[in-house]
PDB file of C-alpha atoms in Angstrom:
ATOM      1  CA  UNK A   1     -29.699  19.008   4.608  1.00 41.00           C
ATOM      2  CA  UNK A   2     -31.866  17.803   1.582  1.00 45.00           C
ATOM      3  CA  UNK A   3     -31.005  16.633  -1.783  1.00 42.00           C
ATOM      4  CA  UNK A   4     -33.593  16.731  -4.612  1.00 42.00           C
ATOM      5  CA  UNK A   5     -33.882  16.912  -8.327  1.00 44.00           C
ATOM      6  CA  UNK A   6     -36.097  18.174 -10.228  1.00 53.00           C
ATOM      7  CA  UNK A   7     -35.972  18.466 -14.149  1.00 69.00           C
ATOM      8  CA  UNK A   8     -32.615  19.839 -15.607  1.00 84.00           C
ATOM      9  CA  UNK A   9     -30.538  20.123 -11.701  1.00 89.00           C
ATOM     10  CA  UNK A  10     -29.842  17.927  -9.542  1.00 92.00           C
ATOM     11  CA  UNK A  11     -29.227  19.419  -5.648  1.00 94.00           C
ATOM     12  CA  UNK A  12     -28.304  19.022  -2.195  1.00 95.00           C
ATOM     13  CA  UNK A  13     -27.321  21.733   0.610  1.00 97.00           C
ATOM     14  CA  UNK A  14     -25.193  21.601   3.627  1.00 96.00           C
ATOM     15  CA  UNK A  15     -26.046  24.694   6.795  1.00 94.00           C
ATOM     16  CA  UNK A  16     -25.709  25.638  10.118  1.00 91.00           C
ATOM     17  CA  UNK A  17     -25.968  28.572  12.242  1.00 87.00           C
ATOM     18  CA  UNK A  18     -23.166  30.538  14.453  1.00 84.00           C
ATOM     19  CA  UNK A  19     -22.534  28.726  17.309  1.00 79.00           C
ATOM     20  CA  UNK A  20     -24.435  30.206  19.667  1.00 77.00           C
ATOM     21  CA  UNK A  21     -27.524  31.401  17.670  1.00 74.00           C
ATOM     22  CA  UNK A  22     -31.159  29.494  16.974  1.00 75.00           C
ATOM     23  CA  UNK A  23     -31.533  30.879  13.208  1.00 84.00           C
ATOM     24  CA  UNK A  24     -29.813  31.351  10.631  1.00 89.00           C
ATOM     25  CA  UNK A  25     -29.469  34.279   8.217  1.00 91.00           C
ATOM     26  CA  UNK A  26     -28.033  31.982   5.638  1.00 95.00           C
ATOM     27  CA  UNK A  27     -30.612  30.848   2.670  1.00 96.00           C
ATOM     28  CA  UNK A  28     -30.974  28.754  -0.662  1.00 97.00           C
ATOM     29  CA  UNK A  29     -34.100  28.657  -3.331  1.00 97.00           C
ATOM     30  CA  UNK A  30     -33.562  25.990  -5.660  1.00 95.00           C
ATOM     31  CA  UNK A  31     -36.378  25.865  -7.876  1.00 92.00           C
ATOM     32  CA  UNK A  32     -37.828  24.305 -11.699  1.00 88.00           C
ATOM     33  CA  UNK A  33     -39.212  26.892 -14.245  1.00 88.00           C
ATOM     34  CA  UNK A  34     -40.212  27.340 -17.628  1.00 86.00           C
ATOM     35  CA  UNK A  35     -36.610  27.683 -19.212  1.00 84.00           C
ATOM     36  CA  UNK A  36     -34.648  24.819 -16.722  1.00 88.00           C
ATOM     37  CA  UNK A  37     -34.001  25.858 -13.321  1.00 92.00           C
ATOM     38  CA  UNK A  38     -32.890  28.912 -10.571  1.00 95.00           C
ATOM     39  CA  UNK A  39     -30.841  28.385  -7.705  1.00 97.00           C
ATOM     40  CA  UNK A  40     -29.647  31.132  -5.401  1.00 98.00           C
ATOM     41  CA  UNK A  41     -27.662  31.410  -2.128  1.00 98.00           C
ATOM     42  CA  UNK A  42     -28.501  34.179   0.155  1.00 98.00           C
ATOM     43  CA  UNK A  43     -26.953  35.821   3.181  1.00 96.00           C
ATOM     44  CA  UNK A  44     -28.592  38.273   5.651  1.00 94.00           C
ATOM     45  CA  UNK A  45     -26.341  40.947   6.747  1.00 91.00           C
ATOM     46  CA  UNK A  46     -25.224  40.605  10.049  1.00 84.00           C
ATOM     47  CA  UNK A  47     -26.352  37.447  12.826  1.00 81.00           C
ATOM     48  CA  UNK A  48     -29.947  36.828  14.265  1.00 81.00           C
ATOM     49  CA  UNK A  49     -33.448  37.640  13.564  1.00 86.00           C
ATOM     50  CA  UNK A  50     -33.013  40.700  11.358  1.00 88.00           C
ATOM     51  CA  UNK A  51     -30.611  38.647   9.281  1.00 90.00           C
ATOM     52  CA  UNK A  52     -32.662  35.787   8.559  1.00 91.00           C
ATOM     53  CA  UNK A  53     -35.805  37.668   8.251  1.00 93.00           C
ATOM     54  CA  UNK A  54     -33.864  39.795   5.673  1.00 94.00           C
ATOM     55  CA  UNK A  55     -32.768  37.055   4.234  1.00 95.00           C
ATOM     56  CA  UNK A  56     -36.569  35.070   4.118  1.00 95.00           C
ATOM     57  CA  UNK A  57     -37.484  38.154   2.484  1.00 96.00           C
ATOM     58  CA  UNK A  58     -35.237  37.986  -0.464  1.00 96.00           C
ATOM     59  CA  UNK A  59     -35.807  34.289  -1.188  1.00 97.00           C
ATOM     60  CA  UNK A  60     -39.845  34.895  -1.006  1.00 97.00           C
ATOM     61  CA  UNK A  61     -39.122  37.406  -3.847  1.00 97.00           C
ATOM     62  CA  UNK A  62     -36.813  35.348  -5.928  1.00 97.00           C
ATOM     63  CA  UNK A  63     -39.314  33.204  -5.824  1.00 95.00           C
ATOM     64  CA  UNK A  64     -42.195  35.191  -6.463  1.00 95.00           C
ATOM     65  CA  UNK A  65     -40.127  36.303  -9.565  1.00 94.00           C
ATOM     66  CA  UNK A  66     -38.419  33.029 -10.861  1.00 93.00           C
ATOM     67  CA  UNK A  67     -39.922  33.478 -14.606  1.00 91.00           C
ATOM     68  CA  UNK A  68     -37.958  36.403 -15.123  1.00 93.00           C
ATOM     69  CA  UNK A  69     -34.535  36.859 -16.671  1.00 93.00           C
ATOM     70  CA  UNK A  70     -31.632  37.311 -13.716  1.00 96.00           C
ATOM     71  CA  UNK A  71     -31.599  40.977 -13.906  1.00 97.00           C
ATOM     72  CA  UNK A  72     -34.996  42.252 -13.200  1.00 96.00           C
ATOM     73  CA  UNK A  73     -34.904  39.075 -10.786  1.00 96.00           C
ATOM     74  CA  UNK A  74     -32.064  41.055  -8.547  1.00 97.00           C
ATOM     75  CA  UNK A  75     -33.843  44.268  -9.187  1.00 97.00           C
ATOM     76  CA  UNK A  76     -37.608  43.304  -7.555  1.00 96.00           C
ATOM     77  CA  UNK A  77     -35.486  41.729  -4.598  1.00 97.00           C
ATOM     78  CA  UNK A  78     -33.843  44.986  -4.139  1.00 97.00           C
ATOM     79  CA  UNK A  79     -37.090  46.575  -3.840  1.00 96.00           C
ATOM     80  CA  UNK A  80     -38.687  44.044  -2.109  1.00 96.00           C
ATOM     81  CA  UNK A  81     -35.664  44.017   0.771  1.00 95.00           C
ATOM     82  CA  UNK A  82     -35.976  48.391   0.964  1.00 94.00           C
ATOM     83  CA  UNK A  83     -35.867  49.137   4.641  1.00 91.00           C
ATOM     84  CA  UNK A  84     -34.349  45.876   5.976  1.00 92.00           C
ATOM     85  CA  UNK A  85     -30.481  45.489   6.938  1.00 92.00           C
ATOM     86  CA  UNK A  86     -30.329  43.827   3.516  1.00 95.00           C
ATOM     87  CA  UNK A  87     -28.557  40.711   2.068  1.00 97.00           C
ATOM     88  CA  UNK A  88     -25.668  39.119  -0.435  1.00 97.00           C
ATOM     89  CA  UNK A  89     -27.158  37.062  -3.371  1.00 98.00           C
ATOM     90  CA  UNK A  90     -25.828  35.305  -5.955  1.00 98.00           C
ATOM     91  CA  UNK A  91     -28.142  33.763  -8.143  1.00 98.00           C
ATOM     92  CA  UNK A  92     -27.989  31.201 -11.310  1.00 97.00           C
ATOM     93  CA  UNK A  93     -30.402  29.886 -13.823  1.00 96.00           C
ATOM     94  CA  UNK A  94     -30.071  26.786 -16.424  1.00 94.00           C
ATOM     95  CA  UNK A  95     -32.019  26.814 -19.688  1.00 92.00           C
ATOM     96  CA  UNK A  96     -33.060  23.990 -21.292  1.00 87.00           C
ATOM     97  CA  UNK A  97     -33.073  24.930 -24.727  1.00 89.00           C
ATOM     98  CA  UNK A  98     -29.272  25.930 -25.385  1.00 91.00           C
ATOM     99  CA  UNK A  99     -27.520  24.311 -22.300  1.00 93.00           C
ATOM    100  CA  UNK A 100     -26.822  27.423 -20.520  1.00 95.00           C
ATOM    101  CA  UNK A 101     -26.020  29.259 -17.411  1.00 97.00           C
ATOM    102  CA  UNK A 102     -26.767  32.903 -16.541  1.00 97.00           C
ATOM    103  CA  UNK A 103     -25.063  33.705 -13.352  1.00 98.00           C
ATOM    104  CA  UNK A 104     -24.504  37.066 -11.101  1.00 98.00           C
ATOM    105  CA  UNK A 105     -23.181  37.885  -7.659  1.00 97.00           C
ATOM    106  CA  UNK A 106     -23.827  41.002  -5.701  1.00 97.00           C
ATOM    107  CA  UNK A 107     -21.801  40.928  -2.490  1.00 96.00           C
ATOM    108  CA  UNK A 108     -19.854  37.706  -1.496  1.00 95.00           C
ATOM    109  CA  UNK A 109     -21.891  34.912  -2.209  1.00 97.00           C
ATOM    110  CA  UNK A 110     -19.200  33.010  -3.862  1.00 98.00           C
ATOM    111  CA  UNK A 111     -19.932  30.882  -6.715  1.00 98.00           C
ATOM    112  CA  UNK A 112     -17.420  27.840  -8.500  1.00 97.00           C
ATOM    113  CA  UNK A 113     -18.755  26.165 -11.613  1.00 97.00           C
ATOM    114  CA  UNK A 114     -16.786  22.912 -12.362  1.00 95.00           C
ATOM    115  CA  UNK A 115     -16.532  21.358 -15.779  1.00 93.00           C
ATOM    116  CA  UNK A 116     -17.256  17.738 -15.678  1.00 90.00           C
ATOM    117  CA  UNK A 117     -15.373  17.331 -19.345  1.00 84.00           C
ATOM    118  CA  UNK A 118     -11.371  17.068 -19.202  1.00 75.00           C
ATOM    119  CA  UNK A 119     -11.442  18.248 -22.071  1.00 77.00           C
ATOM    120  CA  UNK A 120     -13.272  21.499 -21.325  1.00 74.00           C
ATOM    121  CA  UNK A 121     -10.491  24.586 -20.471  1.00 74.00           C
ATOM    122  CA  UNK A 122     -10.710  26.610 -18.039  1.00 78.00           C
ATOM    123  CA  UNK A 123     -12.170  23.419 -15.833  1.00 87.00           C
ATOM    124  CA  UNK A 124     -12.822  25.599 -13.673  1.00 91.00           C
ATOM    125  CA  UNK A 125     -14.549  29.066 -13.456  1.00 95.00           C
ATOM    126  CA  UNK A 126     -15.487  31.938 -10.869  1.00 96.00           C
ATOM    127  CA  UNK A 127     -18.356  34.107 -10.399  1.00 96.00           C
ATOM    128  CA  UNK A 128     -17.113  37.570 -10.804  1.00 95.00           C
ATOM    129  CA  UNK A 129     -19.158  39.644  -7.637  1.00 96.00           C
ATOM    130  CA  UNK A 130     -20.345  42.929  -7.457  1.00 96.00           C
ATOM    131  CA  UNK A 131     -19.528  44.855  -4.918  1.00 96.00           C
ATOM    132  CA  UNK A 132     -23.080  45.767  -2.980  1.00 96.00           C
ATOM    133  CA  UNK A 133     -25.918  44.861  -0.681  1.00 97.00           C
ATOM    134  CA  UNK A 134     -29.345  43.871  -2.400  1.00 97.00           C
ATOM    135  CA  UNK A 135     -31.823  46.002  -0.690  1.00 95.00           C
ATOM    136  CA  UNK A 136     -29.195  48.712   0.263  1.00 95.00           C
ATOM    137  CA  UNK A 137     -26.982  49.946  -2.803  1.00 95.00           C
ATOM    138  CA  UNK A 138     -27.614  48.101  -5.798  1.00 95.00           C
ATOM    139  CA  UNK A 139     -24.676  48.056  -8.349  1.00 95.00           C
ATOM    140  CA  UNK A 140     -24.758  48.334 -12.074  1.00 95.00           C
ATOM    141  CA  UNK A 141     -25.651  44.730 -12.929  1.00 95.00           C
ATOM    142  CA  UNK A 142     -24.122  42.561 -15.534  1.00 93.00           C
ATOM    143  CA  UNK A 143     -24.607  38.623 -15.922  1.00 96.00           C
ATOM    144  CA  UNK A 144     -22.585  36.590 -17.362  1.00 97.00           C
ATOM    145  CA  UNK A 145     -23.827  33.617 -20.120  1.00 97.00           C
ATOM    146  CA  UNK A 146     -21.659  30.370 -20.032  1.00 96.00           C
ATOM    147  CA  UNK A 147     -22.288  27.320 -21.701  1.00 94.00           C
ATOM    148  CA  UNK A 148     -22.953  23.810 -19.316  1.00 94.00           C
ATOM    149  CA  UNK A 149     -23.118  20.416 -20.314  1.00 92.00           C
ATOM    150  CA  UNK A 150     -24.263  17.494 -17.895  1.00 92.00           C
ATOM    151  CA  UNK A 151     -22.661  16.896 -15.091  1.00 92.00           C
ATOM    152  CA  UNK A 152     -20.837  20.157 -14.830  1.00 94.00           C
ATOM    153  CA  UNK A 153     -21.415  21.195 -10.855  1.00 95.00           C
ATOM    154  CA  UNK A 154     -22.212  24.316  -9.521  1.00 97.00           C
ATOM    155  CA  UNK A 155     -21.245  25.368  -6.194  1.00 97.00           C
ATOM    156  CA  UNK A 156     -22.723  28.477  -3.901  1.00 98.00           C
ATOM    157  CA  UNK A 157     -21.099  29.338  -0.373  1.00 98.00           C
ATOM    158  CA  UNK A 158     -21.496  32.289   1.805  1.00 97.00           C
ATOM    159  CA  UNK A 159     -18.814  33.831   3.872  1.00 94.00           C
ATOM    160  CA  UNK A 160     -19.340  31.300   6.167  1.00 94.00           C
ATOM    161  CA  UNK A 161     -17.337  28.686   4.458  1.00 96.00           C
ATOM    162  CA  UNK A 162     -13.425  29.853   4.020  1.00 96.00           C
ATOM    163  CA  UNK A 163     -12.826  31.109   0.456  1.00 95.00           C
ATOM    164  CA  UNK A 164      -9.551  28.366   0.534  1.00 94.00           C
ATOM    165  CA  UNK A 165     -12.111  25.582  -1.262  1.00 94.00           C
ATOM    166  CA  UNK A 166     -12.225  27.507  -4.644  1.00 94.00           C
ATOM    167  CA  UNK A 167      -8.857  26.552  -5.560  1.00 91.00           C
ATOM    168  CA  UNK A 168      -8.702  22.944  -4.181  1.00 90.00           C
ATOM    169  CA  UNK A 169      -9.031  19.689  -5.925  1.00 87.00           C
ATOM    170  CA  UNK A 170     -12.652  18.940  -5.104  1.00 88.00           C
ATOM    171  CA  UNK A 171     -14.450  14.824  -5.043  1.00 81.00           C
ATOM    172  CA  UNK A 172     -16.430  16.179  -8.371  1.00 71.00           C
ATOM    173  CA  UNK A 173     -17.296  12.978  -8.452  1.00 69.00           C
ATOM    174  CA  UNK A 174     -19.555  12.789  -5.243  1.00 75.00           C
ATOM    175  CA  UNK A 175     -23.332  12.855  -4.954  1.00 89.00           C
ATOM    176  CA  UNK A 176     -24.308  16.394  -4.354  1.00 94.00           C
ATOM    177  CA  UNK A 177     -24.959  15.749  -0.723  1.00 94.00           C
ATOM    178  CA  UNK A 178     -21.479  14.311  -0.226  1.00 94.00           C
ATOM    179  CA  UNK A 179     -20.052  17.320  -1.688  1.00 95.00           C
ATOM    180  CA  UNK A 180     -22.046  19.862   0.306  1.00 95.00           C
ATOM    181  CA  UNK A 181     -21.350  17.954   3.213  1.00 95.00           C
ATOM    182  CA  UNK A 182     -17.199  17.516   2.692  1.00 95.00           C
ATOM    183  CA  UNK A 183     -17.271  21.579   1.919  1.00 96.00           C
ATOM    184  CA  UNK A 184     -19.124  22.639   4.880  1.00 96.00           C
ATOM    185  CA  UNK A 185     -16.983  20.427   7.149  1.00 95.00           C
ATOM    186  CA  UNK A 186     -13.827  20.893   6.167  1.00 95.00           C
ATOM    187  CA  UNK A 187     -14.155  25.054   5.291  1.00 96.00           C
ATOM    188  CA  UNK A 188     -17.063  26.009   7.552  1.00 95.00           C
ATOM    189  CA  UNK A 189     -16.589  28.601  10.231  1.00 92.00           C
ATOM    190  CA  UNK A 190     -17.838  28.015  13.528  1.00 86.00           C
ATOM    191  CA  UNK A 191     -17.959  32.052  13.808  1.00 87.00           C
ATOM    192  CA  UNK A 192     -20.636  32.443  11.086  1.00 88.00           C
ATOM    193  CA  UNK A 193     -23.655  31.362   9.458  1.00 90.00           C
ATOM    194  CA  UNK A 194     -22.655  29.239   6.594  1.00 94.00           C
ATOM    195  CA  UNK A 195     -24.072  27.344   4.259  1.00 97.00           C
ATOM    196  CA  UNK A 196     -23.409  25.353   0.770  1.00 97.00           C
ATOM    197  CA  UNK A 197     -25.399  24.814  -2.157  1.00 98.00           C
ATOM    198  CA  UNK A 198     -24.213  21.838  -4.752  1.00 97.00           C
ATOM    199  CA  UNK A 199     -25.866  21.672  -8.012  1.00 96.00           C
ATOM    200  CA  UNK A 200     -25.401  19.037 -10.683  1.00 94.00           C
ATOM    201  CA  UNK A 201     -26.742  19.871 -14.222  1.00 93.00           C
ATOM    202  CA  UNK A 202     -28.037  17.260 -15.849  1.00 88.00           C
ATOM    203  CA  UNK A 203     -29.270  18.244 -18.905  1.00 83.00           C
ATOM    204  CA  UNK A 204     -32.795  17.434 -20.948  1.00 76.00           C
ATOM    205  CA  UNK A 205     -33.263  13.000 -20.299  1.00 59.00           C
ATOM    206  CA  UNK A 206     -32.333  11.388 -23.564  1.00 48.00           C
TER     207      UNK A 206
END
């Protein structure tokens, strides 16, 4: 578990493996670049050491390419994960310069963004996923472009945490870490990998 912050985001990650396995095939990148930040979740298909190592191999990559734009992003880590079992990613990334988000999901990665203004409507939005494995059958890619303002949280779970959290009343209000932590207990599966990602946008200092 680790909180940090670095520029724009602000965040903090909850994990642990089936019970009953040393490694997980559940991983994060959260990252500063040029425009703001990139944070992705990603899942390893299947349990074990071909999971995670599929699942290493498609956050090296993200990495490698964290400069470029979301789609070609998901592109090179389909290429880069050819010939593994593949992985689930969904990926976002905050720019600076206009307050935005640019978010995609291929697989079941899902993804919450909650709006820290009462005032904002919907409060609270989905990531629409894409059916598809990266590094296995790619589908035709389409990001979406939403506007963010601080505090506004971000929140990434694999399959690993029950789907049931996206439509309660969440402690927005929590540090990251607290948040991470409350998902991952109460919705975690003991059956699965899991993990959760929090991120807190906080916007250019003032």
């Amino acid at each position: 578990m680790e909180t940090v912050r670095a520029g724009l985001v602000e965040w903090a990650v909850a994990d642990r493996p089936q019970v009953g396995q040393t490694e997980s095939g559940d991983r994060y990148l959260a990252m500063a670049t040029a425009e703001g930040g990139l944070v992705a979740v990603v899942d390893g298909l299947g349990h074990g050491a071909e999971a995670a190592d599929a699942a290493k191999g498609a956050v090296r990559s993200l990495e490698r390419h964290a400069q470029e734009p979301v789609l070609p992003l998901v592109r090179n880590c389909h290429r880069s994960l050819a010939g593994t079992r593949g992985a689930v990613v969904s990926v976002a990334t905050f720019a600076a310069r206009d307050d935005t988000m640019t978010w995609l999901g291929v697989g079941n990665v899902e993804g919450l963004l909650l709006r820290s203004q009462a005032t904002m409507n919907p409060r609270r939005e989905l990531l629409l996923l894409r059916g598809g494995v990266v590094g296995v059958h790619l589908p035709a890619l389409v990001a979406a472009i939403v506007p963010i303002v601080r505090g506004d949280t971000l929140i990434f779970a694999t399959d690993g945490v029950r789907s049931d959290f996206l439509n309660e009343i969440l402690p927005q209000r929590d540090l990251p870490q607290a948040l991470a932590d409350y998902i991952l207990a109460r919705w975690g599966k003991q059956t699965d990998d899991s993990l959760v990602l929090v991120v807190r946008y906080r916007g250019l200092a003032t």
